[in-house]
CSV table of C-alpha atoms in Angstrom, one decimal:
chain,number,residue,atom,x,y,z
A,1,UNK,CA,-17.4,67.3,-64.8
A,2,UNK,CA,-16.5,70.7,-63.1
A,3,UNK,CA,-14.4,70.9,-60.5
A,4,UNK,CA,-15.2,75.2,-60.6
A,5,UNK,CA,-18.4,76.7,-60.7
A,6,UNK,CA,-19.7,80.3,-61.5
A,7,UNK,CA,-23.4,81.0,-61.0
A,8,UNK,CA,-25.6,84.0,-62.3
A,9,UNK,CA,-29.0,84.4,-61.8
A,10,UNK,CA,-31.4,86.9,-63.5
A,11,UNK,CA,-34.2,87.4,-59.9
A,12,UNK,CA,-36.6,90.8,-59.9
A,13,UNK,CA,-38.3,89.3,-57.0
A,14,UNK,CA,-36.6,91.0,-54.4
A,15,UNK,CA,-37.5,94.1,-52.2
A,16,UNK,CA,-34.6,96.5,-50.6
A,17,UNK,CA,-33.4,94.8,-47.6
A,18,UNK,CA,-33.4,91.0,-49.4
A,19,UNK,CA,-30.4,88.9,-50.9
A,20,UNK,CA,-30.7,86.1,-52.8
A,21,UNK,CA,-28.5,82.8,-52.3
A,22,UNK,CA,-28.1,79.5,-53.6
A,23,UNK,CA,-28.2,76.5,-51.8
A,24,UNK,CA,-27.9,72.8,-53.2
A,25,UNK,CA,-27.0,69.2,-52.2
A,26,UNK,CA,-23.2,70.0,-52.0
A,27,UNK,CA,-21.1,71.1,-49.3
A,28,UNK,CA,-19.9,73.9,-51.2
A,29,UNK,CA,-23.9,75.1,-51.5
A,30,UNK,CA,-24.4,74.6,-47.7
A,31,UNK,CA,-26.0,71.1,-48.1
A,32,UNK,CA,-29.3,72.9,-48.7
A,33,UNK,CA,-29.0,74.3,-45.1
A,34,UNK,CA,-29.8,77.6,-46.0
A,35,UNK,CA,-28.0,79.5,-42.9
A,36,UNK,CA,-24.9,77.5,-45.2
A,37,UNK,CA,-26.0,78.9,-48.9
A,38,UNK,CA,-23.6,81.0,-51.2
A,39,UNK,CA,-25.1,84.2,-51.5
A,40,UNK,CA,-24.7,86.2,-54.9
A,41,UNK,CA,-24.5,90.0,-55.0
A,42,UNK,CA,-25.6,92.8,-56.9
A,43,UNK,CA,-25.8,96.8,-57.8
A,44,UNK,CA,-27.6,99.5,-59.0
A,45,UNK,CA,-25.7,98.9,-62.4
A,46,UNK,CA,-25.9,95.2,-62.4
A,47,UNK,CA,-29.6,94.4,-61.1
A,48,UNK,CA,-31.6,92.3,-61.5
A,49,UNK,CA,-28.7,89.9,-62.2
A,50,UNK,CA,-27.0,88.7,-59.2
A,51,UNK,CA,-23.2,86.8,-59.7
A,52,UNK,CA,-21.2,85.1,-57.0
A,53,UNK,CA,-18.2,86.6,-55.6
A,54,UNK,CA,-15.6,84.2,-56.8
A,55,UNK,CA,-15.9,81.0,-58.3
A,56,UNK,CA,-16.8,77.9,-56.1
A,57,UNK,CA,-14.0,74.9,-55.9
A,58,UNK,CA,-16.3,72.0,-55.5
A,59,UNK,CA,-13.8,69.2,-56.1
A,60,UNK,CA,-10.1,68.6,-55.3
A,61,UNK,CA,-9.9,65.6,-58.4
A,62,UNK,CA,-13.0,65.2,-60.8
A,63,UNK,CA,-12.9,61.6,-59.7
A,64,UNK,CA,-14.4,62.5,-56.1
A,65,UNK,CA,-17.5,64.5,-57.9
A,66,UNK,CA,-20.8,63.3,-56.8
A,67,UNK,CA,-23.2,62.0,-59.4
A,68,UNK,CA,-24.6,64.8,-59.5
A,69,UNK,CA,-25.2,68.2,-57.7
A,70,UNK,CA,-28.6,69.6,-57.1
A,71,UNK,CA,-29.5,73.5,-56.3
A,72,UNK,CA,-32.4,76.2,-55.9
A,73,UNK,CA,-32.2,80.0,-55.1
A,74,UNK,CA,-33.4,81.4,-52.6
A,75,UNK,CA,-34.5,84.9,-51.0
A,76,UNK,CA,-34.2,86.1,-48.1
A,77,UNK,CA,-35.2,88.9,-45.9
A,78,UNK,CA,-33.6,90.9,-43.2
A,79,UNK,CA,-35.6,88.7,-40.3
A,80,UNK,CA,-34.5,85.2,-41.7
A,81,UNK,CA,-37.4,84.5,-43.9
A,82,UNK,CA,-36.9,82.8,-47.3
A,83,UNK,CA,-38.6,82.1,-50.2
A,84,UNK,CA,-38.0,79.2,-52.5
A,85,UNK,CA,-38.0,79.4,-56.2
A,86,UNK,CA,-40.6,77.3,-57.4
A,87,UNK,CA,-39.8,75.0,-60.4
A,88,UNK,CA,-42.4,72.4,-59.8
A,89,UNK,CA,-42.9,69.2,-58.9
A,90,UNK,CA,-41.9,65.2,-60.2
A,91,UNK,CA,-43.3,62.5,-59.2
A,92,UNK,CA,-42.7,58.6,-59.0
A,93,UNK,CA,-41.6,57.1,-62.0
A,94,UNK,CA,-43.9,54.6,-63.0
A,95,UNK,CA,-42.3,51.1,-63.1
A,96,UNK,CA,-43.5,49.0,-66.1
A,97,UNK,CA,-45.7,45.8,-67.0
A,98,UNK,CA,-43.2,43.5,-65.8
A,99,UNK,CA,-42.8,44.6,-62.2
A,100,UNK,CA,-44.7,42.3,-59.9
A,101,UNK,CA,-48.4,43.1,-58.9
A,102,UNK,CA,-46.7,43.4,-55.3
A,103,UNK,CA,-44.6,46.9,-56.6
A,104,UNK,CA,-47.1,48.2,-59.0
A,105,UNK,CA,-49.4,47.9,-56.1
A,106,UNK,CA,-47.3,49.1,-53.6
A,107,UNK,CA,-45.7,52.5,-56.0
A,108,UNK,CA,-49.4,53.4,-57.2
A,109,UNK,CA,-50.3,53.7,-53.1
A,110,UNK,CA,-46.9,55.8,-52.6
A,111,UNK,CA,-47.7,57.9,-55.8
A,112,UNK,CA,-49.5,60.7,-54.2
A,113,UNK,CA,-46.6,61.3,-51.4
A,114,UNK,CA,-43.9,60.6,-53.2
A,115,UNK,CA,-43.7,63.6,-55.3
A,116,UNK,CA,-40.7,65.6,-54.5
A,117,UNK,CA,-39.9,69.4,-55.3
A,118,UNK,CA,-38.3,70.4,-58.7
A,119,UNK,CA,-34.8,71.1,-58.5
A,120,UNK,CA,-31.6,72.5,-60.5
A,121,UNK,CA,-29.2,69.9,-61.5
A,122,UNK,CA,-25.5,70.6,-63.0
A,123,UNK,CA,-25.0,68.8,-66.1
A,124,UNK,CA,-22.0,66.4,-66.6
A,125,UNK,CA,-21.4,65.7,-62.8
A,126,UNK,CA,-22.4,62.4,-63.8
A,127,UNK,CA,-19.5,61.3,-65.8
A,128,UNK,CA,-17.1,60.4,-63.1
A,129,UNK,CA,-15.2,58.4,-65.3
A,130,UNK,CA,-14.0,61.1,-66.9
A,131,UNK,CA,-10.5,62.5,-65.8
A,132,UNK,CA,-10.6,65.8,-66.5
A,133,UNK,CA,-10.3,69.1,-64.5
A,134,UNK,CA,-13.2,71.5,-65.6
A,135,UNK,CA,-14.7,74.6,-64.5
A,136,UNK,CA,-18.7,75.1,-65.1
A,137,UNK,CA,-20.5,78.5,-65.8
A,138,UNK,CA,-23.9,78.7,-65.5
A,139,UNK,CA,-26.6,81.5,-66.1
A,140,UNK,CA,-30.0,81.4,-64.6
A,141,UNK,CA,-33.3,83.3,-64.1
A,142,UNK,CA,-35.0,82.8,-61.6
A,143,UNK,CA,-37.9,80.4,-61.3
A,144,UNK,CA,-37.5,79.2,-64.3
A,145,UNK,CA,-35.7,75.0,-64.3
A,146,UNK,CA,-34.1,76.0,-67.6
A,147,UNK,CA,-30.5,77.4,-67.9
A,148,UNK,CA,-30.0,80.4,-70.0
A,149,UNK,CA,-26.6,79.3,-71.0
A,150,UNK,CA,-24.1,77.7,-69.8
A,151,UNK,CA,-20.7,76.2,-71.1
A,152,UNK,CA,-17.7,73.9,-68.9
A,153,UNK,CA,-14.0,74.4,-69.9
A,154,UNK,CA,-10.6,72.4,-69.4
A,155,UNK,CA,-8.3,73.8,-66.7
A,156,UNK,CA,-5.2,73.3,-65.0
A,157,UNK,CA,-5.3,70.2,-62.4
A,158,UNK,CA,-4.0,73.1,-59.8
A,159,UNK,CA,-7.2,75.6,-61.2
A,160,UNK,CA,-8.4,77.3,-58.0
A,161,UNK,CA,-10.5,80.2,-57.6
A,162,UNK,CA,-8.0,82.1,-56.0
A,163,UNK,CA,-5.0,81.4,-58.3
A,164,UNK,CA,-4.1,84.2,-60.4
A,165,UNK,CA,-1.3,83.2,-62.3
A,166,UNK,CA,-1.0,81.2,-65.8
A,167,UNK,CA,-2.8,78.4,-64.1
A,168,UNK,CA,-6.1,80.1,-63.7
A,169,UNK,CA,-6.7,80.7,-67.7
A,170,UNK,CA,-9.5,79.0,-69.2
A,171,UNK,CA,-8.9,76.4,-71.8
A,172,UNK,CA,-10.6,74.8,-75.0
A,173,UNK,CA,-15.2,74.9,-74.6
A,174,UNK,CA,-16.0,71.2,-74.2
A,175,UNK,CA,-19.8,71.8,-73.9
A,176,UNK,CA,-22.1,74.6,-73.8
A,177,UNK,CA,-26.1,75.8,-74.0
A,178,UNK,CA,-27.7,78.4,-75.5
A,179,UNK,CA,-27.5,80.5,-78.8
A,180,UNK,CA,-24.4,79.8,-80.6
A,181,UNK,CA,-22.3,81.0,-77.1
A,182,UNK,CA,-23.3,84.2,-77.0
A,183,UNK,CA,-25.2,85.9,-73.7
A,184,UNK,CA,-28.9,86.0,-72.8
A,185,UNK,CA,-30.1,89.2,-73.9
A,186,UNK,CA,-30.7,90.3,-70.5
A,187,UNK,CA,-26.5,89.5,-69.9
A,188,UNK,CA,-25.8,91.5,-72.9
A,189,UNK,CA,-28.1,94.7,-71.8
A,190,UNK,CA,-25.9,95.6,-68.6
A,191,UNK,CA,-22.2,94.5,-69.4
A,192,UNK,CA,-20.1,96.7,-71.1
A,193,UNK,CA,-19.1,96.9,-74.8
A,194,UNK,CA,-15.4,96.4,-74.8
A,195,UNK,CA,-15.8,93.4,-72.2
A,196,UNK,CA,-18.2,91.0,-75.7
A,197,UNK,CA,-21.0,89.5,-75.1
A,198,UNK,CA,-20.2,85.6,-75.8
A,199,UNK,CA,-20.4,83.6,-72.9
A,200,UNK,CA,-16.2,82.5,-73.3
A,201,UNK,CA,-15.8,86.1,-72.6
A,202,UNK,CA,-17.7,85.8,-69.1
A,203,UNK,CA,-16.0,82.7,-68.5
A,204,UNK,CA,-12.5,84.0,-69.1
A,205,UNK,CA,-13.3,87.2,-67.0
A,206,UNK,CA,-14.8,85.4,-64.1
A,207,UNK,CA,-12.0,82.7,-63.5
A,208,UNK,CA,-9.2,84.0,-64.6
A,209,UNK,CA,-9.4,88.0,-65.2
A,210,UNK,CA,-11.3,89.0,-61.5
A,211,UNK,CA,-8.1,86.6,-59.1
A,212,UNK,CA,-5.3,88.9,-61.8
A,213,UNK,CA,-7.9,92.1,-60.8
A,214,UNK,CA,-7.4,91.2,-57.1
A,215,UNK,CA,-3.7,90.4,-57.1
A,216,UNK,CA,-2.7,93.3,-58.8
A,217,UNK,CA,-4.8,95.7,-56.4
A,218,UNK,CA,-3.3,94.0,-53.3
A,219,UNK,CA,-0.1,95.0,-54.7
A,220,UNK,CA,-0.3,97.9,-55.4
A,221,UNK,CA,-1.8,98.6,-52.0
A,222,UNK,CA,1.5,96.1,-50.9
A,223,UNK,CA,3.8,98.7,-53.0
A,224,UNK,CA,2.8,101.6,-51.4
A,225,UNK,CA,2.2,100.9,-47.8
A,226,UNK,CA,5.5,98.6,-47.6
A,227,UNK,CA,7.2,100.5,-50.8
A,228,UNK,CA,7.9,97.3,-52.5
A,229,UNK,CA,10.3,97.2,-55.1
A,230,UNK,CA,9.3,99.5,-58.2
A,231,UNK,CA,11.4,96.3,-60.4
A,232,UNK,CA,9.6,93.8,-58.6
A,233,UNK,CA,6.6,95.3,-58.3
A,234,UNK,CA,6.7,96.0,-62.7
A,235,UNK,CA,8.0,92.3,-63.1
A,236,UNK,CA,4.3,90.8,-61.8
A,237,UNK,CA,2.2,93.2,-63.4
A,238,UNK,CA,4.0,92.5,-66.7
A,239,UNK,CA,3.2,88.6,-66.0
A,240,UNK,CA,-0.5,89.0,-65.1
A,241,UNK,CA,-0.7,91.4,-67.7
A,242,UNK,CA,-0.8,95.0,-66.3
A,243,UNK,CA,0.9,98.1,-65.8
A,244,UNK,CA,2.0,99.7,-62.5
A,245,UNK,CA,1.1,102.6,-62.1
């Protein structure tokens, strides 16, 4: 079950002026309180798919997961009006033959309210048993209930969104969706080249390449406003895996 999450969403239904956020039944997503949601951004280069900032930590131990965790995007406009993606609706399962005439009576009354709205769910958050530390990457588009792709992968128990050391690379795939783990087409149309287009290569950029980006900016920034070390300073990069300049 993930302990991390990433989220992508491919949404064209959004004017200048809107911002699209996701909002679900975790604390982390706001509790579907919108004024709470997460919400994703995205550029001239990048539209129409919108990306978190940095991973979400939705768990300190996979043992304390929820069953599972639901979520919808929304939009929403400069005044504080949202639209809800629409994925549906389910209703009441029927019970079977054997319930009492009491129940089946008292479900086929209910069956007309007790349809509920369509939403999102993460896969895997159901397996609490299972004591391992993952991180989850999903892609979306909006409005539409099915994942594009998406793939969870071991991590260090100490994985955190902002860690940027050797504890914040991505280990072995233990599930995934989609074509053989390679992007959507409409991933593959806006990244560039040298970055690949399989979805391990997303998920190694977004949780473990973007904190080493950040780290090694603020120090640089560090080195020349506080002229740290030029040794020290060399000694880092090397270990996340850059050069100073």
């Amino acid at each position: 079950m993930p302990v991390g999450l990433w989220l992508e969403c491919v949404c064209e239904s959004t004017d200048p002026g809107e911002e699209l956020l996701v909002v679900g039944s975790h604390a982390a997503l706001g509790n579907w309180q919108v004024e709470r949601g997460v919400a994703l951004t995205t550029s001239s280069a990048l539209f129409p798919r919108w990306t978190l900032s940095q991973p979400l930590r939705l768990a300190e131990e996979p043992s304390s997961m929820p069953p599972w965790i639901e979520y919808k995007y929304v939009v929403r406009d400069g005044r504080g009006g949202c639209r809800w993606e629409e994925l549906g609706t389910s209703d009441m399962p029927v019970f079977s033959s054997t319930s009492s005439a009491a129940t089946s009576n008292m479900i086929a009354a209910s069956r007309l309210s007790a349809t509920r709205p369509v939403n999102r769910r993460l896969p895997g958050c159901g397996l609490r048993f299972l004591p391992v530390h993952m991180v989850l990457l999903r892609l979306d588009r909006f409005a539409n209930q099915h994942a594009a792709a998406s793939a969870s992968y071991r991590v260090a128990p100490d994985w955190a969104p902002g860690v940027a050391g050797r504890g914040a690379a991505v280990g072995q795939r233990c599930s995934s969706t989609g074509e053989c783990g390679q992007l959507p087409p409409e991933w593959r149309c806006v990244r560039a080249p040298s970055r690949g287009d399989s979805v391990d290569a997303l998920a190694s950029r977004v949780f473990a390449q973007l904190p080493r980006d950040r780290l090694r900016g603020s120090l640089v920034q560090l080195a020349r406003d506080h002229h740290l070390p030029a040794a020290l300073l060399r000694r880092v990069m090397e270990y996340l895996g850059g050069t100073p300049p």
